[in-house]
Amino acid sequence: QVQLVESGGGSVQAGGSLGLSCAASGDTYLISCMGWFRQAPGKEREGVASTATLVGGSTYYADSVKGRFTISLDNAKNTLYLQMNRLKPDDTAMYYCAVGSCPQVRGGTPNYWGQGTQVTVSS
């Protein structure tokens, strides 16, 4: 089993920045990819960004966040980060950290999920 604890999020005005963190513990050897997903009220969940845990591994971003969000990973701390800049009201959602194999994470079906943290961007 893998446990994920998220922190960060909150409220910000459009154009501002926020950072999210996700600390993984437990059977972390099961993790080969980590990612961030989000779900806004009335909308489907979508993948935001993901990265392989292998040093130099591939990262992926949703088109809607490219150039504004940066995903990073501290392997020594088993902690995933998401730096969100130039936030827009459309970025308002519950953000979830999720991990698993790379096919699972990139396919939107990771094995393990965090509890979620709210990001609210006001105009």
Short mmCIF file of C-alpha atoms in Angstrom, two decimals:
data_model
loop_
_atom_site.label_atom_id
_atom_site.label_comp_id
_atom_site.label_asym_id
_atom_site.label_seq_id
_atom_site.Cartn_x
_atom_site.Cartn_y
_atom_site.Cartn_z
CA GLN A 1 0.00 0.00 0.00
CA VAL A 2 0.99 3.59 -0.64
CA GLN A 3 -0.16 6.56 1.38
CA LEU A 4 -0.26 10.05 -0.10
CA VAL A 5 -0.52 13.25 1.89
CA GLU A 6 -1.12 16.46 0.00
CA SER A 7 -0.54 20.00 1.15
CA GLY A 8 -0.77 23.43 -0.34
CA GLY A 9 -3.60 24.83 -2.37
CA GLY A 10 -5.88 27.59 -1.22
CA SER A 11 -7.33 30.70 -2.77
CA VAL A 12 -5.64 33.20 -5.04
CA GLN A 13 -6.56 35.86 -7.52
CA ALA A 14 -6.17 35.30 -11.23
CA GLY A 15 -2.58 35.72 -12.30
CA GLY A 16 -1.26 34.54 -8.97
CA SER A 17 0.70 31.43 -8.01
CA LEU A 18 0.22 28.46 -5.73
CA GLY A 19 2.23 25.35 -4.95
CA LEU A 20 1.09 21.84 -4.11
CA SER A 21 3.05 19.07 -2.43
CA CYS A 22 2.39 15.35 -2.16
CA ALA A 23 4.40 13.14 0.17
CA ALA A 24 4.33 9.41 -0.52
CA SER A 25 4.99 6.74 2.07
CA GLY A 26 4.58 3.00 2.46
CA ASP A 27 5.38 0.69 -0.43
CA THR A 28 6.94 3.40 -2.56
CA TYR A 29 8.77 0.79 -4.63
CA LEU A 30 5.40 0.26 -6.32
CA ILE A 31 5.54 3.76 -7.79
CA SER A 32 7.00 4.38 -11.22
CA CYS A 33 4.96 7.47 -12.09
CA MET A 34 3.37 10.26 -10.07
CA GLY A 35 0.87 12.77 -11.26
CA TRP A 36 -1.63 15.48 -10.49
CA PHE A 37 -5.27 15.33 -11.48
CA ARG A 38 -8.07 17.80 -10.94
CA GLN A 39 -11.82 17.83 -10.93
CA ALA A 40 -14.05 20.88 -11.00
CA PRO A 41 -17.72 20.75 -10.00
CA GLY A 42 -19.80 19.35 -12.83
CA LYS A 43 -16.75 18.43 -14.89
CA GLU A 44 -14.88 15.24 -15.54
CA ARG A 45 -11.62 14.56 -13.81
CA GLU A 46 -8.63 15.44 -15.94
CA GLY A 47 -4.94 14.76 -15.78
CA VAL A 48 -2.89 17.89 -15.17
CA ALA A 49 0.70 16.68 -15.19
CA SER A 50 2.70 13.55 -14.55
CA THR A 51 6.29 12.49 -14.23
CA ALA A 52 8.21 9.25 -14.09
CA THR A 53 10.11 8.61 -10.87
CA LEU A 54 13.17 7.51 -12.78
CA VAL A 55 15.73 10.33 -12.83
CA GLY A 56 15.42 12.04 -16.17
CA GLY A 57 12.08 10.38 -16.79
CA SER A 58 9.43 11.87 -19.02
CA THR A 59 7.02 14.52 -17.88
CA TYR A 60 3.64 15.29 -19.40
CA TYR A 61 1.35 18.28 -19.13
CA ALA A 62 -2.20 18.91 -20.17
CA ASP A 63 -2.37 21.48 -22.94
CA SER A 64 -4.37 23.77 -20.69
CA VAL A 65 -1.49 24.13 -18.22
CA LYS A 66 1.59 23.96 -20.41
CA GLY A 67 3.88 26.89 -19.81
CA ARG A 68 2.15 27.78 -16.54
CA PHE A 69 2.48 24.69 -14.33
CA THR A 70 5.65 22.81 -13.44
CA ILE A 71 5.76 19.33 -11.97
CA SER A 72 8.81 18.20 -10.06
CA LEU A 73 9.86 15.32 -7.88
CA ASP A 74 12.24 14.96 -4.97
CA ASN A 75 13.05 11.26 -5.00
CA ALA A 76 14.98 11.41 -1.75
CA LYS A 77 11.86 12.69 0.01
CA ASN A 78 9.33 10.76 -2.11
CA THR A 79 7.60 14.08 -2.59
CA LEU A 80 5.89 15.40 -5.68
CA TYR A 81 5.34 19.08 -6.32
CA LEU A 82 3.21 21.17 -8.62
CA GLN A 83 4.07 24.83 -9.03
CA MET A 84 1.16 26.70 -10.57
CA ASN A 85 1.78 30.14 -12.03
CA ARG A 86 -0.43 32.57 -13.90
CA LEU A 87 -3.48 30.88 -12.49
CA LYS A 88 -6.84 31.35 -14.16
CA PRO A 89 -10.38 30.96 -12.80
CA ASP A 90 -10.68 27.85 -15.00
CA ASP A 91 -7.96 26.25 -12.86
CA THR A 92 -10.36 26.18 -9.92
CA ALA A 93 -10.81 22.56 -8.90
CA MET A 94 -10.00 19.89 -6.36
CA TYR A 95 -6.48 18.73 -7.10
CA TYR A 96 -5.44 15.16 -6.41
CA CYS A 97 -2.05 13.53 -6.27
CA ALA A 98 -2.02 10.01 -7.65
CA VAL A 99 0.65 7.39 -8.21
CA GLY A 100 1.14 3.99 -9.73
CA SER A 101 2.71 2.46 -12.79
CA CYS A 102 3.28 4.81 -15.70
CA PRO A 103 0.59 3.22 -17.88
CA GLN A 104 -1.85 3.61 -15.01
CA VAL A 105 -1.01 7.23 -14.26
CA ARG A 106 -0.81 8.33 -17.89
CA GLY A 107 -3.98 6.41 -18.64
CA GLY A 108 -5.82 8.18 -15.87
CA THR A 109 -6.24 5.12 -13.66
CA PRO A 110 -3.55 5.28 -11.01
CA ASN A 111 -3.71 2.85 -8.12
CA TYR A 112 -3.31 5.26 -5.27
CA TRP A 113 -4.90 8.64 -4.65
CA GLY A 114 -4.44 11.44 -2.19
CA GLN A 115 -7.31 13.04 -0.35
CA GLY A 116 -7.36 16.11 -2.56
CA THR A 117 -6.70 19.78 -1.94
CA GLN A 118 -8.83 22.67 -3.13
CA VAL A 119 -7.51 25.36 -5.43
CA THR A 120 -9.74 28.37 -5.99
CA VAL A 121 -8.85 31.15 -8.40
CA SER A 122 -10.95 34.28 -8.36
CA SER A 123 -11.23 36.74 -11.20
#
